[in-house]
Coordinates of C-alpha atoms in Angstrom, one line a residue:
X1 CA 100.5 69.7 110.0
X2 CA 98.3 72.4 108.7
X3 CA 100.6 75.4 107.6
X4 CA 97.7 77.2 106.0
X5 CA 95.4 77.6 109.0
X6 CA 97.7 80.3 110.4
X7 CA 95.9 82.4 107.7
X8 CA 92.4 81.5 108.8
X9 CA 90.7 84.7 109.6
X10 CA 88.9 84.1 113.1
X11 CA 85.7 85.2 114.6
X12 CA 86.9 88.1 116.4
X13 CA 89.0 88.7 114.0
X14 CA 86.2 89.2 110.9
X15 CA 84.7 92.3 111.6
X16 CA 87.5 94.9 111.8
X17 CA 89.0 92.7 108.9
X18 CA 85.8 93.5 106.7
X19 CA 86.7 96.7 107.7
X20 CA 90.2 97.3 106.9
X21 CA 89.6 95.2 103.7
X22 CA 87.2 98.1 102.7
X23 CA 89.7 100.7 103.4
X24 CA 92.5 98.9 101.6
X25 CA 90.2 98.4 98.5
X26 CA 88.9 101.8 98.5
X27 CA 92.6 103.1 98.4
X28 CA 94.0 100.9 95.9
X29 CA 90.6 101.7 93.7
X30 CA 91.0 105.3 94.0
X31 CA 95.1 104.6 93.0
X32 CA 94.2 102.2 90.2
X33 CA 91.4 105.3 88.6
X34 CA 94.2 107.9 88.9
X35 CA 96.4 105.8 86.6
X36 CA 94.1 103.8 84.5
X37 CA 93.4 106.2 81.0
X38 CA 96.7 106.8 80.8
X39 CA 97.7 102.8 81.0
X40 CA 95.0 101.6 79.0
X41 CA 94.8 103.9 75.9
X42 CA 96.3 102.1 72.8
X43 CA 99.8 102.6 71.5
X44 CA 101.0 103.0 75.1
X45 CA 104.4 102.9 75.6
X46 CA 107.4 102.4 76.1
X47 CA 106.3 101.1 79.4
X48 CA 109.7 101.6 81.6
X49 CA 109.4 105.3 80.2
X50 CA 105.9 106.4 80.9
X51 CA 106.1 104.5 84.4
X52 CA 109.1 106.2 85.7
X53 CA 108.0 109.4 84.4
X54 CA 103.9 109.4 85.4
X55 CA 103.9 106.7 88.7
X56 CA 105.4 109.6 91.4
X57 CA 104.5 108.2 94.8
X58 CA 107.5 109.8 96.9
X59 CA 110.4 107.5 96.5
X60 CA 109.1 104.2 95.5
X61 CA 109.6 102.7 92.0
X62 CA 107.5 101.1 89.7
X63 CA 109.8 98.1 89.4
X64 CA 107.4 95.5 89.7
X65 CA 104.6 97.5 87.3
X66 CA 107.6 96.9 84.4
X67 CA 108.7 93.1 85.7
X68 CA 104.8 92.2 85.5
X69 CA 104.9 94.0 81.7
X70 CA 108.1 92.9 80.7
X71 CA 110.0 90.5 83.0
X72 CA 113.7 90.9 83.4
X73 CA 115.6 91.1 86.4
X74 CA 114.2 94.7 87.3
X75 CA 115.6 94.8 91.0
X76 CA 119.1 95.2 92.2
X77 CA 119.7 91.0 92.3
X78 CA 121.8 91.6 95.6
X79 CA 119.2 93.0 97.7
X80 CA 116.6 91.7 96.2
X81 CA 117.7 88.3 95.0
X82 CA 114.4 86.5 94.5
X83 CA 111.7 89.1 94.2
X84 CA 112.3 88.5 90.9
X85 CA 111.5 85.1 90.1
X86 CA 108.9 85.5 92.8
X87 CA 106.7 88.2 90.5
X88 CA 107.7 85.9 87.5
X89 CA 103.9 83.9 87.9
X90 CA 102.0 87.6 87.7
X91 CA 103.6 88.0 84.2
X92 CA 102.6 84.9 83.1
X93 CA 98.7 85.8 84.1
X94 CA 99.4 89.3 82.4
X95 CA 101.0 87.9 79.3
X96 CA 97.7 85.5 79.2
X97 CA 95.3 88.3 80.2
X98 CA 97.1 91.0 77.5
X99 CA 96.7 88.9 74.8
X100 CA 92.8 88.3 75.8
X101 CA 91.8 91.7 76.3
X102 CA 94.3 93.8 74.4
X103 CA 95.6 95.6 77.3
X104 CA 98.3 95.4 79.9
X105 CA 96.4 95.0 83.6
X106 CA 99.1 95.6 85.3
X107 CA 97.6 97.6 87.9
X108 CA 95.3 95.2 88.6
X109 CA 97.2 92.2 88.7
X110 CA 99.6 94.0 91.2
X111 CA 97.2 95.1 93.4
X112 CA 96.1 91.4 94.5
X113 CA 99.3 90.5 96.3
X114 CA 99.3 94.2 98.2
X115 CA 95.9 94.1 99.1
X116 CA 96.1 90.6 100.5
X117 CA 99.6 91.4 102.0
X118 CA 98.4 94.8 103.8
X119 CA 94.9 92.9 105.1
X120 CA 97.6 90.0 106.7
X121 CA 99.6 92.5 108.3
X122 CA 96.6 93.9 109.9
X123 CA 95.7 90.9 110.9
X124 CA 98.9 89.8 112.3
X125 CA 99.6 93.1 113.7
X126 CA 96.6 92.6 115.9
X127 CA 97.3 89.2 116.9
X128 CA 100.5 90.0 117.9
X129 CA 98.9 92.5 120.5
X130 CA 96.2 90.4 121.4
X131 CA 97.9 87.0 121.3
X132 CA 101.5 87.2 122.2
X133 CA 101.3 91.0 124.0
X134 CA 97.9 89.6 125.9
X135 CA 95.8 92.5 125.1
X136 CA 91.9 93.0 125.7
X137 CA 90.1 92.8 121.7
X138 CA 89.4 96.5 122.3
X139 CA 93.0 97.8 122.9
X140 CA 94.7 95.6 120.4
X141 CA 92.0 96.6 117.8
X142 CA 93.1 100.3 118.7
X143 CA 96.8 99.7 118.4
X144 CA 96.1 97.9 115.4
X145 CA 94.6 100.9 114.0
X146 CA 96.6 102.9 115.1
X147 CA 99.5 101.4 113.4
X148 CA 97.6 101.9 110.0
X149 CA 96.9 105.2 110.3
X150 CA 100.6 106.0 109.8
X151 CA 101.4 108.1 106.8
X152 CA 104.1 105.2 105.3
X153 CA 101.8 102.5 106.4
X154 CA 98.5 103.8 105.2
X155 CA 100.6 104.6 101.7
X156 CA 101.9 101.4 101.8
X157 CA 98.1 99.3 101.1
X158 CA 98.6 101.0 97.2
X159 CA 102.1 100.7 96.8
X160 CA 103.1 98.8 93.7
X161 CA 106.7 98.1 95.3
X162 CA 108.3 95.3 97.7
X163 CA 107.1 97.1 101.3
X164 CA 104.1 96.1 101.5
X165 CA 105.0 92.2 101.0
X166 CA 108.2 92.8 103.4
X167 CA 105.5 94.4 106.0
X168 CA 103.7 90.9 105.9
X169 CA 106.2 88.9 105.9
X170 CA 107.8 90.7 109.0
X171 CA 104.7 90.6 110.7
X172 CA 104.6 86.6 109.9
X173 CA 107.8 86.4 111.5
X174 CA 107.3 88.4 114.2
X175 CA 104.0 86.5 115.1
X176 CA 105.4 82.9 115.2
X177 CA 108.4 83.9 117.0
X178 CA 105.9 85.4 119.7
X179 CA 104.2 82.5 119.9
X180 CA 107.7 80.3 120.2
X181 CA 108.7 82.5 122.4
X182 CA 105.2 82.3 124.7
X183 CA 105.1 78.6 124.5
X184 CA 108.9 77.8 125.1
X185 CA 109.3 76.4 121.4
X186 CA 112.6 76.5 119.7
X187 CA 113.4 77.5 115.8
X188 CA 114.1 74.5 114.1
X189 CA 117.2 74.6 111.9
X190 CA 115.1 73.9 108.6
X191 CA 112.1 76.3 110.0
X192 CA 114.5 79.0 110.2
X193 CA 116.4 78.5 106.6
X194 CA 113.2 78.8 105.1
X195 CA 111.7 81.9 106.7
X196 CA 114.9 83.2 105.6
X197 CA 115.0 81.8 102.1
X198 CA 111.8 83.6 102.0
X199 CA 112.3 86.9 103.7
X200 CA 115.9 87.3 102.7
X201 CA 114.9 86.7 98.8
X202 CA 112.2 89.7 98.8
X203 CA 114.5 91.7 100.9
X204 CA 118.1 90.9 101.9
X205 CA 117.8 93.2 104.9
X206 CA 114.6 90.8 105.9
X207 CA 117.1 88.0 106.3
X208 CA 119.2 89.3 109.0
X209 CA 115.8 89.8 111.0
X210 CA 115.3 85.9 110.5
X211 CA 118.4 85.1 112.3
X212 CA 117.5 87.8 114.9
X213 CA 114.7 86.0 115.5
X214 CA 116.4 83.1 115.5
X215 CA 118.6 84.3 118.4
X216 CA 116.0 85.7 120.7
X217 CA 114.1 82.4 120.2
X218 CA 116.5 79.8 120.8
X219 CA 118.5 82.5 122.5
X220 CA 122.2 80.1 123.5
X221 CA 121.0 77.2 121.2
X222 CA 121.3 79.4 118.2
X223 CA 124.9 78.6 118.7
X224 CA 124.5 74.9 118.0
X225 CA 126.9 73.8 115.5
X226 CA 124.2 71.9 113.7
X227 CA 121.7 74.9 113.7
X228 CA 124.7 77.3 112.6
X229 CA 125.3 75.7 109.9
X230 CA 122.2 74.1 108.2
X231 CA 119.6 76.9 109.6
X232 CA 122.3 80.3 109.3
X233 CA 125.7 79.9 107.0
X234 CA 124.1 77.5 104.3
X235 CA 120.8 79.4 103.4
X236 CA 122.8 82.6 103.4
X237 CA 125.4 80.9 101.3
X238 CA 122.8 80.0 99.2
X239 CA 121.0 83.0 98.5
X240 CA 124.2 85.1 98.1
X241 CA 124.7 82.3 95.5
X242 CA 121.8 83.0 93.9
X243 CA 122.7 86.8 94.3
X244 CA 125.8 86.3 92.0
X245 CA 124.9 83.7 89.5
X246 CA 121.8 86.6 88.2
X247 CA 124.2 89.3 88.5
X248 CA 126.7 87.5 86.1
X249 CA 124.1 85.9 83.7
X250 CA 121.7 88.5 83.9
X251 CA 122.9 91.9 84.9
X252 CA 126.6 92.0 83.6
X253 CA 125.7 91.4 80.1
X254 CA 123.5 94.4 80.0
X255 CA 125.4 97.0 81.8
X256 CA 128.4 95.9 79.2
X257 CA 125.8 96.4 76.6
X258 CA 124.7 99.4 78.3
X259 CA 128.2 100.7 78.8
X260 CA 128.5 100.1 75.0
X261 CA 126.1 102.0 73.4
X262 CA 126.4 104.6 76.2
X263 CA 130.5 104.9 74.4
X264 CA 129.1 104.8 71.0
X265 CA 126.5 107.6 71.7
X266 CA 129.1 109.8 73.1
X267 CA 131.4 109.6 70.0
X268 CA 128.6 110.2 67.8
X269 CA 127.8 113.3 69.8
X270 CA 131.4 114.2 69.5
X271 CA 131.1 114.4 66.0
X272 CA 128.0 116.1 65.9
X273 CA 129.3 118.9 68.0
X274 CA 132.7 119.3 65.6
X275 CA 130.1 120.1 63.0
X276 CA 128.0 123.2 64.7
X277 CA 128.7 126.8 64.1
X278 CA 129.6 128.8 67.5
X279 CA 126.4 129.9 68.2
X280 CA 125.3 126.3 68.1
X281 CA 128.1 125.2 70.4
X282 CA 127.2 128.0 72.2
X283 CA 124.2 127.2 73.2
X284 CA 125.1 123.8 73.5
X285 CA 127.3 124.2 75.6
X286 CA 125.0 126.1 77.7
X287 CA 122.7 123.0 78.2
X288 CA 125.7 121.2 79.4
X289 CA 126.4 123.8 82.1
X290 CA 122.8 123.6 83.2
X291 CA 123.0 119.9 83.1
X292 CA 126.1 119.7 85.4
X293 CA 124.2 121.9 87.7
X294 CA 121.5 119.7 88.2
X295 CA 123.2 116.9 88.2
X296 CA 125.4 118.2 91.2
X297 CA 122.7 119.8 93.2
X298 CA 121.0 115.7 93.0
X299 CA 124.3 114.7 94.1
X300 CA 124.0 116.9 97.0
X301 CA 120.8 115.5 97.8
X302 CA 122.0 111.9 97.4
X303 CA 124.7 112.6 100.0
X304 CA 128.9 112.0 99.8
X305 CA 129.4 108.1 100.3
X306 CA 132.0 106.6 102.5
X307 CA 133.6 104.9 98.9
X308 CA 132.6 104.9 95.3
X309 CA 132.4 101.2 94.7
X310 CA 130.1 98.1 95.9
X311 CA 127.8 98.7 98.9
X312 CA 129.9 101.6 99.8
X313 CA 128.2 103.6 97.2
X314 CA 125.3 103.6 98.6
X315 CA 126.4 104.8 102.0
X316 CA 126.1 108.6 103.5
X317 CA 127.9 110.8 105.6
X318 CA 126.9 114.0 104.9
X319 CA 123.2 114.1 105.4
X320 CA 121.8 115.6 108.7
X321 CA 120.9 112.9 111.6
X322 CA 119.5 114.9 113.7
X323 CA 117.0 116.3 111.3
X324 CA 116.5 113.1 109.4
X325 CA 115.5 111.7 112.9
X326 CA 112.2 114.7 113.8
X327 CA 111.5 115.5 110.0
X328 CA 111.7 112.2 108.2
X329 CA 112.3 108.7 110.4
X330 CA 109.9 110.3 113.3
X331 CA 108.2 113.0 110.9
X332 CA 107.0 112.0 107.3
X333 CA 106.9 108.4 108.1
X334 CA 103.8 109.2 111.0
X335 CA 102.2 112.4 109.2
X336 CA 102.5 113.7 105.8
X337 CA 104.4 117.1 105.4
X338 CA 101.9 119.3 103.6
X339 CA 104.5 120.7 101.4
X340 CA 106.0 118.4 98.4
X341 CA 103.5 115.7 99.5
X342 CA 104.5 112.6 98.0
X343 CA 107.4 114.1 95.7
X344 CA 110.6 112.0 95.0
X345 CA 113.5 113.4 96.7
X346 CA 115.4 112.1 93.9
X347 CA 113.6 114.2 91.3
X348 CA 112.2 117.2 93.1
X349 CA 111.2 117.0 97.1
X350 CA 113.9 117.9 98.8
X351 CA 115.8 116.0 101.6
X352 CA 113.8 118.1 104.6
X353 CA 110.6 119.5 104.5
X354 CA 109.1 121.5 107.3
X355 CA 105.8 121.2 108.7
X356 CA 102.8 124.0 108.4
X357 CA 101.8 123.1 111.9
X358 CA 103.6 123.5 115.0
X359 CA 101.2 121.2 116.2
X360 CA 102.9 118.2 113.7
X361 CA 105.7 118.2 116.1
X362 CA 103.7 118.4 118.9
X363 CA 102.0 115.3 118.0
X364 CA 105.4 113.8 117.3
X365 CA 106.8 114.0 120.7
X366 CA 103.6 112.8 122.2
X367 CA 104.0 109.8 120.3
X368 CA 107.5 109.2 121.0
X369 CA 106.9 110.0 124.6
X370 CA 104.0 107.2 125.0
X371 CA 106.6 104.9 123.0
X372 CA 109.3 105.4 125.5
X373 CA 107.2 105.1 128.1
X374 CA 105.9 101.7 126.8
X375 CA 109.3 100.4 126.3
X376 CA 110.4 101.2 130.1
X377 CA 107.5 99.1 130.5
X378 CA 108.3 96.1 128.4
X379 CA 111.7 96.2 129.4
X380 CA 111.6 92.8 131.0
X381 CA 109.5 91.2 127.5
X382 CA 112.1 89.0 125.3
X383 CA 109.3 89.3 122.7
X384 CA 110.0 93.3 122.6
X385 CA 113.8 93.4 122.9
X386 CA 114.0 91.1 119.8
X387 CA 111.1 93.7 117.3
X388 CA 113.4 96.2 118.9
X389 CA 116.1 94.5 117.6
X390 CA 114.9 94.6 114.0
X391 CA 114.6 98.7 114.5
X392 CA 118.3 98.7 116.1
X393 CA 119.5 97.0 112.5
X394 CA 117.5 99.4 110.5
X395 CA 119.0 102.1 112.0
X396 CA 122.4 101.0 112.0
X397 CA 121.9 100.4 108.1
X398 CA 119.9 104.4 107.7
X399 CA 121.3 106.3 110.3
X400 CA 125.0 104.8 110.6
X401 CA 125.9 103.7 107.5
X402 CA 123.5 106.1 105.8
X403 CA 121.8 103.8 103.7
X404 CA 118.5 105.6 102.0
X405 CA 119.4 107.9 104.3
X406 CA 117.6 110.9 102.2
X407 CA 114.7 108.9 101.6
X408 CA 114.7 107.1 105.1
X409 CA 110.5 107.4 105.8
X410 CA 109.8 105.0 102.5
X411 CA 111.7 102.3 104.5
X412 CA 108.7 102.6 107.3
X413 CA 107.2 99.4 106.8
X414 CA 110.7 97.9 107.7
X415 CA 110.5 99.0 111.4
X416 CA 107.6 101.7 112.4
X417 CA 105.6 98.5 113.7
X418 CA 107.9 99.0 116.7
X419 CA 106.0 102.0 117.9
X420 CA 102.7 100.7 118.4
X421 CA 104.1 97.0 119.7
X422 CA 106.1 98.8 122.3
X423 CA 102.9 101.1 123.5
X424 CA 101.3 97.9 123.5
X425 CA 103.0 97.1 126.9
X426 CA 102.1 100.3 128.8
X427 CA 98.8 99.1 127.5
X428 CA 99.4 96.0 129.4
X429 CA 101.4 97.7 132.3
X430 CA 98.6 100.6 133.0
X431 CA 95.3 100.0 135.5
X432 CA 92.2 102.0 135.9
X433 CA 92.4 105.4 135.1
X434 CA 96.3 105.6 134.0
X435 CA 94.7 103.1 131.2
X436 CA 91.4 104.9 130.2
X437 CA 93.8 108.2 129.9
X438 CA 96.4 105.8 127.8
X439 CA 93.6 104.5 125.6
X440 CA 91.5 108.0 125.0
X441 CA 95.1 109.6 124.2
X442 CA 95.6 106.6 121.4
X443 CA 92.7 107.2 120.0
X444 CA 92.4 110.9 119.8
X445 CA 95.9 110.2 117.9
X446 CA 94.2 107.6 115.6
X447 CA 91.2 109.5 114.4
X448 CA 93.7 112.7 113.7
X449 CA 96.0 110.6 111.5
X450 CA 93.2 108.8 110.1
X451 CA 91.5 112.6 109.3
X452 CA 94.8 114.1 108.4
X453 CA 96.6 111.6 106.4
X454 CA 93.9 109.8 104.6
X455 CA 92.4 113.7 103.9
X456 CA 96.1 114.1 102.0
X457 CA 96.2 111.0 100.7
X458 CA 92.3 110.6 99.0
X459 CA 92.7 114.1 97.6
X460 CA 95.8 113.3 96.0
X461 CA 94.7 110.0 94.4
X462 CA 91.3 112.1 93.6
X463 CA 93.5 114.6 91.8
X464 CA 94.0 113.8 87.8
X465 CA 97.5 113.3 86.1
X466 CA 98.1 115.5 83.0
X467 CA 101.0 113.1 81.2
X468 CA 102.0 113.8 77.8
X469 CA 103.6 110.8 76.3

């Protein structure tokens, strides 16, 4: 009856979310300075140019920075068939707010949905220990923390991509299925079509996690003919509709266009180069060579696909899994390497970077340890078979098919929440001094990340960008 109260902040709840708020802002403040003379001087432009070029912040695009500028269909409609449409209000306020001020606020604009969407999945995060885990305020607080003192997570508050809204809207979904799950409620069919209408249209991937939610709710009524179709095939019919109709009014028009002009520049160049002298075909075709090579050595880094065409393209089976697993899905996704910080892999980071510290990996086992250790404990928890369920898909997508494989730790706000939900339950599981050892371990953990991460991350955004446009 009142689908808005879930967002009510309560009293427990307010002081740590004061807190956290203050962190979030402070981040997305010292983000928003770092970029703001070179958005706001006059004659800026071309946008998509100088925000490729200048906004590095490891792998994640801008794409939402130029669909708030200049609305189009900026994401890839099939895995993202909504976000779209769904960012189409925040260029109406920008339009509206350009043409009052004489500058694009962008930044600005962008940062209201990720700061409200990182505060939320604090806030959810916590509940979901305190609530649906049944922890003490103290040790869901610390988990809760803990969780946000991640590299990918604590990156994620400034992010001006999808994550940070997919985070949320995980952690939505997550919490009311807890809570169905607690009280012996079921999914209704509609219920479930729109969480998925919703989650599916920011991120495709989301979707599946709907019906796997779904499933570990209603667990052998899932199966219901009535709730198979209206709550599972018809709002994935629907959105895949969705999916094609963009890509065929929207997209296909300009990649022909694109395809065209791309032709007509090449015979143009053609021309030219009958025209030059040797020594200027020389030396042009000297660029050529040096373009090829980097061109391959990307390719390299991009992996070799399991086919060339549709999804397939997008797969990889050449890049390492075992050192994807310690250096990025385990590694850069919990603590910053030191070298390359925050480079695209696509431009200059490469795939693997190595720690300075023995003691990174150190710190990475421990963590994995305590994880393993709290998943033998919640072994017997529905609630922690089905989060683990959204990490099993994730990593069927990553490491299987090898999807964003070389960029695998920008996908952490996908799944990392696993890690502190399933320590949550040796939390739960652990009396007297087995838990005061358990809770002075997670906190020594927390205030390093906190020191070591948000040391990395402040100086970075403290550091100024020297763009030539």
């Amino acid at each position: 009856m009142k689908p808005f109260k879930i967002f009510k902040i309560k009293p427990e709840e307010r002081v740590q979310a004061i807190v956290i708020l203050g962190v979030i802002l402070l981040l997305n403040g010292l983000f928003i300075w770092r970029m703001h003379d070179l958005f706001m001087q006059e004659g800026f432009g071309p946008y998509w140019k100088v925000f490729e070029r200048e906004l590095h912040l490891s792998g994640y695009d801008p794409l939402t920075y130029l669909g708030v500028t200049y609305w189009d269909t900026v994401y890839n409609v099939y895995r993202h068939p909504l976000l779209a449409y769904m960012i189409w209000p925040f260029y109406l306020l920008n339009q509206g707010l350009t043409a009052l001020f004489g500058v694009n606020l962008v930044q600005y604009i962008v940062a209201i949905p990720v700061i409200l969407s990182s505060l939320y999945s604090y806030i959810f995060i916590y509940r979901i220990h305190r609530e649906v885990i049944q922890l003490g305020h103290y040790d869901a607080t610390l988990l809760s923390a803990f969780y946000f003192s991640f590299a990918y997570i604590m990156l994620s508050v400034i992010v001006p991509d999808h994550f940070t809204i997919s985070m949320f809207l995980l952690m939505i979904t997550l919490y009311i299925s807890g809570k169905c799950i607690q009280k012996g409620r079921e999914f209704k069919w509609w219920q479930s079509a729109l969480l998925f209408f919703v989650t599916a249209g920011v991120t495709l991937s989301n979707g599946v996690k709907t019906f796997l939610s779904g499933f570990f709710v209603n667990r052998k009524d899932f199966f219901r003919l009535k709730y198979l179709l209206m709550g599972v095939i018809l709002p994935a019919a629907l959105i895949w509709g969705i999916a094609v109709v963009e890509y065929r009014t929207s997209v296909l028009p300009r990649e022909k266009a694109r395809q065209e002009a791309k032709a007509e520049k090449q015979k143009k160049m053609e021309e030219r180069v009958a025209l030059l002298t040797p020594e200027q075909r020389a030396a042009y075709e000297k660029r050529q060579e040096a373009r090829e090579v980097r061109q391959k050595l990307q390719a390299e880094k991009s992996g070799t696909p399991m086919k060339q065409h549709g999804f397939w393209k997008w797969t990889d089976i050449t890049t390492s899994r075992t050192k994807t697993i310690y250096e990025n899905l385990f590694g850069e996704t919990i603590q910053f390497h030191q070298e390359h910080f925050l480079e695209d892999t696509l431009v200059f980071r490469p795939v693997f970077v190595k720690y300075n510290w023995i003691l990174s990996y150190v710190i990475e086992g421990i963590i994995l340890l305590i994880t393993l250790i709290g998943i033998w404990c919640g072994r017997r928890s529905r609630f922690l078979w089905m989060a683990l369920s959204y990490f099993g898909f994730d990593m069927f997508i990553h490491l299987i098919l090898g999807f964003g494989i070389n960029e695998i730790f920008i996908m952490a706000p996908h799944w990392l929440f696993v890690v502190p939900l399933s320590i949550g339950y040796a939390f739960y599981s652990s009396k007297g001094n087995q838990h005061k050892v358990l809770q002075l371990s997670i906190l020594a953990l927390t205030a390093y990340l906190w020191v070591y991460n948000g040391w990395l991350l402040v100086d970075f955004l403290r550091s100024p960008i020297n763009a030539v446009l």
